[in-house]
Amino acid sequence: AFLENVIAHPAFRSGECTTRFIDTTPALFAIKPRRDRATKLLRFVGDIVVNGNPEMKGRTQPALPLAKPQLPAAAADQPLLPGSRDRLRELGAPGFARWMCDQQRVLLTDTTMRDAHQSLFATRMRSADMLAIAPHYARQLPELFSLECWGGATFDVAMRFLKEDPWQRLDQLRAAVPNVLFQMLLRASNAVGYTNYADNVVRYFVQQAAAHGMDVFRVFDSLNWVDNMRVAMDAVIESGALCEGTICYTGNLLDPRRAKYDLKYYVDMARQLEKAGAHILGIKDMAGVCRPAAAHALVKALKEEVGLPIHFHTHDTSGGAVASVLAAVAAGVDAVDGAMDAMSGLTSQPSLGAIVAALENSERDSGLTPARIAPFSRYWEGGRRFYAPFEADIRAGTSDVYRHEMPGGQYTNLREQARAMGLDHRWNEVAQAYADVNQLFGDIVKVTPSSKVVGDLALFMVANDLRPEDVADANREIAFPDSVVAMMRGELGYPADGFPAGLQARILKGRAPIDGRVGAHLPPVDLEQARRSAAQAVGRQISDADLASWLMYPKVFAEFAEHRRRHGDVSVLPTPVFFYGLGDKDEMSVELEPGKTLVVRLLGRSEAPEDGEAKLFFELNGQPRPLRIAHAG
Ligand code: 3PY
Ligand code: ZN
């Protein structure tokens, strides 16, 4: 490696080096632990071959080999045209918002790399599958308004389950797509976590995300409490990025019996968001319950009452989402979300291809065509197969969502939790309990993290055969789940009209709820102290982005850092290898860095049961590499 460094050094190559070259060029001694990297990865793969990926426990492995997804045929070296991101740079956020309002065409967001996989297969999409197609997006779909590719649950799942660095994902995607806006989902004071953070932590997180190239922040509060959104919104606005202040849609606008969430409610909230400085107004229909007529009435009213461009997001859980999108378009919505066809439908977003086709040759033609969407959908069709074990066994849409109102991202999760608790056959009761808990809580917005609390109590009720009357019964002793107590204490904030006082008092058992916003009570975190703690926990220097990960999820981050120390960067592995290992005689090639490729082949294995080990015969770049792997547990 030393010699390689000498040979590669520019001074050596240009013949400008003197006899003191070696003494005066310390960089030559920076010998990269290359062999070490390859060995670490090989050991990781070997462990999966022998013991399986722990993530696959209890899941059914698909038949191997899985075909590589087919990339769009057009070359990735086509010229790069200016896109929405160039326009934001040129106009600034307020100017960009005005530009949006001036567009006749409907602007499109592709959610494939965030919400679609979060809602279809438990957020398990790996960076490698995004990065392969990213340059094609940049070159072939520069008309897209944005790519939603970060935030929400992707942040913790990347570290927790995929052993990937979410910041590295963002950086790599950004490098591949310099011209189209990137969009993230930010849970206001909960940032990308499940509980409120100190204000300075929320600010720090937003600053980091913006510094790493995030352009559009869809900021929402899980109880639609605007006061709890201001810190995050201010930080976004200050960073120069686009602040999409977002209303979570719930209930049924046109049902007089659900009067709490009427037009006035939404218009009031929209005015507050406009006042708070939002550049764009988001409508987030996380459960997919905004029926077409409601979407039309809502968008029409908001267009009349506020001056912001409106961005509509929904889920296709019922099967009716395209109709709602088209109704929103007819009422003048500026931008809408969809997912590439193969990643759409069910609990995901409606199909972009279907939306594009519906609008083609109309006044609000999106500028795209189904033919230009198709190669992307084909790619994702193949990519999705990698994740089959994480998909819920759901074949069709369900209009039952109008009863329970579970967010698309939660529905499959909760079903999975119910199954794990042996309650699968009582799903109908879980769904009803979910609706009942919502009423007990005073008919609240249900979206991460409030939706998790409602789900926790619903499962608890079914598991313990509790009816809503039992929960409401002041004479009955119930050990409520921790998350329920925390929410009633105000740890997620409050709905504008508070929680029902009786139930709240009963759940808190005499303890006082938090007065006002949690963030107003939490002392600022000493960031430099936190950096030192993080460095100590992981035994190395901490970057600014690492610090943000630590602040969000200290334990998850520390475990991820340890995984990386032991196994290296496993995000470079092909997805089937990461989850399912290599079969006998299978080969994979991994680009460790540009120009450095490992070609690995598994030639065979033998068992050495007396040592509790398996011996794997790998070939690494043509050289034999036997490895002994211990059988786990
Ligand atoms: C999230 O917060 O992750 C969501 O997707 C809510 O819809
Ligand atoms: Zn969503």
Coordinates of N, CA and C in Angstrom, one line a residue, residues 109 111 114-116 119 148 218 244 247 249 282-292 295 311-328 335-339 343-351 355 401-402 407-409:
T109 N -44.5 15.8 -6.9 CA -43.5 15.2 -5.9 C -43.5 13.7 -6.1
T111 N -42.7 10.5 -4.0 CA -42.4 10.0 -2.7 C -41.8 8.7 -2.5
R114 N -39.2 7.8 0.1 CA -39.5 8.1 1.6 C -40.9 7.5 1.9
D115 N -41.9 8.2 1.7 CA -43.2 7.7 2.2 C -43.6 6.4 1.6
A116 N -43.4 6.2 0.3 CA -43.9 5.0 -0.3 C -43.3 3.7 0.4
S119 N -44.5 3.3 3.9 CA -45.9 2.8 4.0 C -46.1 1.4 3.5
E148 N -39.3 13.4 -2.5 CA -39.3 13.2 -1.0 C -38.4 12.0 -0.7
R218 N -41.3 19.6 5.0 CA -42.7 19.5 5.3 C -42.8 19.4 6.8
E244 N -42.6 24.2 4.3 CA -44.0 23.8 3.9 C -44.7 23.5 5.3
I247 N -50.9 21.2 7.4 CA -52.1 20.9 8.1 C -52.3 19.3 8.0
Y249 N -54.8 16.5 7.9 CA -56.2 16.3 7.6 C -56.8 15.1 8.3
G282 N -48.9 22.8 3.2 CA -49.1 21.4 2.9 C -50.4 20.9 3.5
I283 N -51.1 20.1 2.7 CA -52.2 19.3 3.3 C -51.8 17.9 3.4
K284 N -51.7 17.4 4.6 CA -51.2 16.0 4.8 C -52.3 15.1 5.2
D285 N -52.8 14.3 4.2 CA -53.8 13.4 4.5 C -53.2 12.0 4.7
M286 N -52.6 11.9 5.9 CA -51.7 10.7 6.2 C -52.5 9.4 6.2
A287 N -53.8 9.4 6.5 CA -54.5 8.2 6.5 C -55.2 7.9 5.1
G288 N -55.3 9.0 4.3 CA -56.0 8.8 3.0 C -57.5 8.8 3.2
V289 N -58.0 9.7 4.1 CA -59.4 9.8 4.3 C -60.0 11.1 3.7
C290 N -59.2 11.8 3.0 CA -59.8 13.1 2.4 C -60.5 12.7 1.1
R291 N -61.8 12.6 1.2 CA -62.6 12.1 0.0 C -62.5 13.2 -1.1
P292 N -62.8 12.8 -2.3 CA -62.7 13.8 -3.4 C -63.5 15.1 -3.1
A295 N -61.7 17.1 -0.6 CA -60.4 17.7 -1.1 C -60.7 18.9 -2.0
H311 N -49.9 22.3 -1.5 CA -49.3 21.0 -1.8 C -50.1 19.9 -1.1
F312 N -50.7 19.0 -1.9 CA -51.6 18.0 -1.4 C -50.9 16.6 -1.3
H313 N -51.0 16.0 -0.2 CA -50.4 14.7 0.1 C -51.5 13.7 0.6
T314 N -51.6 12.5 0.0 CA -52.6 11.6 0.5 C -52.1 10.2 0.4
H315 N -52.8 9.2 0.9 CA -52.5 7.8 0.8 C -53.7 7.1 0.1
D316 N -53.3 6.0 -0.6 CA -54.3 5.3 -1.4 C -55.0 4.1 -0.7
T317 N -54.9 4.1 0.7 CA -55.4 3.0 1.5 C -56.8 2.5 1.0
S318 N -57.7 3.5 0.8 CA -59.0 3.1 0.4 C -59.1 2.7 -1.1
G319 N -58.1 3.0 -1.9 CA -58.2 2.8 -3.3 C -58.8 4.0 -4.1
G320 N -59.1 5.1 -3.3 CA -59.8 6.2 -4.0 C -58.9 7.5 -4.1
A321 N -57.6 7.3 -3.9 CA -56.8 8.5 -3.7 C -56.6 9.3 -5.0
V322 N -56.6 8.6 -6.2 CA -56.4 9.4 -7.4 C -57.6 10.4 -7.6
A323 N -58.7 9.9 -7.2 CA -59.9 10.8 -7.4 C -59.8 12.0 -6.5
S324 N -59.2 11.8 -5.3 CA -59.0 13.0 -4.4 C -58.0 13.9 -5.0
V325 N -56.9 13.4 -5.5 CA -55.9 14.2 -6.1 C -56.5 15.0 -7.3
L326 N -57.3 14.4 -8.1 CA -57.8 15.1 -9.3 C -58.8 16.1 -8.8
A327 N -59.5 15.9 -7.7 CA -60.5 16.9 -7.2 C -59.7 18.1 -6.7
A328 N -58.6 17.8 -6.0 CA -57.7 18.9 -5.5 C -57.2 19.7 -6.7
A335 N -49.4 21.7 -6.1 CA -48.5 20.5 -6.2 C -49.2 19.4 -5.6
V336 N -48.9 18.2 -6.1 CA -49.4 16.9 -5.5 C -48.4 15.9 -5.4
D337 N -48.6 15.0 -4.5 CA -47.7 13.8 -4.3 C -48.2 12.6 -4.9
G338 N -47.3 11.8 -5.4 CA -47.6 10.5 -5.9 C -46.3 9.6 -5.8
A339 N -46.5 8.3 -6.0 CA -45.3 7.5 -6.0 C -45.2 6.8 -7.4
M343 N -44.5 1.5 -7.0 CA -44.4 1.7 -5.5 C -45.6 2.5 -5.0
S344 N -46.7 2.4 -5.7 CA -47.9 3.2 -5.4 C -49.0 2.3 -4.9
G345 N -50.1 2.9 -4.6 CA -51.3 2.2 -4.2 C -51.3 1.6 -2.8
L346 N -52.3 1.0 -2.4 CA -52.5 0.4 -1.0 C -52.2 1.5 0.0
T347 N -51.3 1.3 1.0 CA -51.1 2.3 2.0 C -50.1 3.4 1.5
S348 N -49.6 3.2 0.3 CA -48.7 4.2 -0.2 C -49.4 5.4 -0.9
Q349 N -48.7 6.2 -1.6 CA -49.3 7.3 -2.4 C -50.0 6.7 -3.6
P350 N -50.9 7.5 -4.2 CA -51.5 7.2 -5.5 C -50.4 7.2 -6.6
S351 N -50.7 6.5 -7.7 CA -49.7 6.3 -8.7 C -49.5 7.6 -9.5
I355 N -51.8 9.7 -12.3 CA -52.1 11.2 -12.2 C -51.6 11.9 -13.4
V401 N -60.7 2.2 6.1 CA -59.8 3.3 6.6 C -60.7 4.5 7.1
Y402 N -61.9 4.6 6.5 CA -62.7 5.8 6.8 C -63.3 5.6 8.2
P407 N -53.0 6.1 9.8 CA -52.1 6.6 8.8 C -51.6 5.4 8.0
G408 N -51.3 5.7 6.7 CA -50.8 4.6 5.8 C -49.5 4.0 6.4
G409 N -48.7 4.8 7.0 CA -47.4 4.3 7.5 C -47.6 3.5 8.8

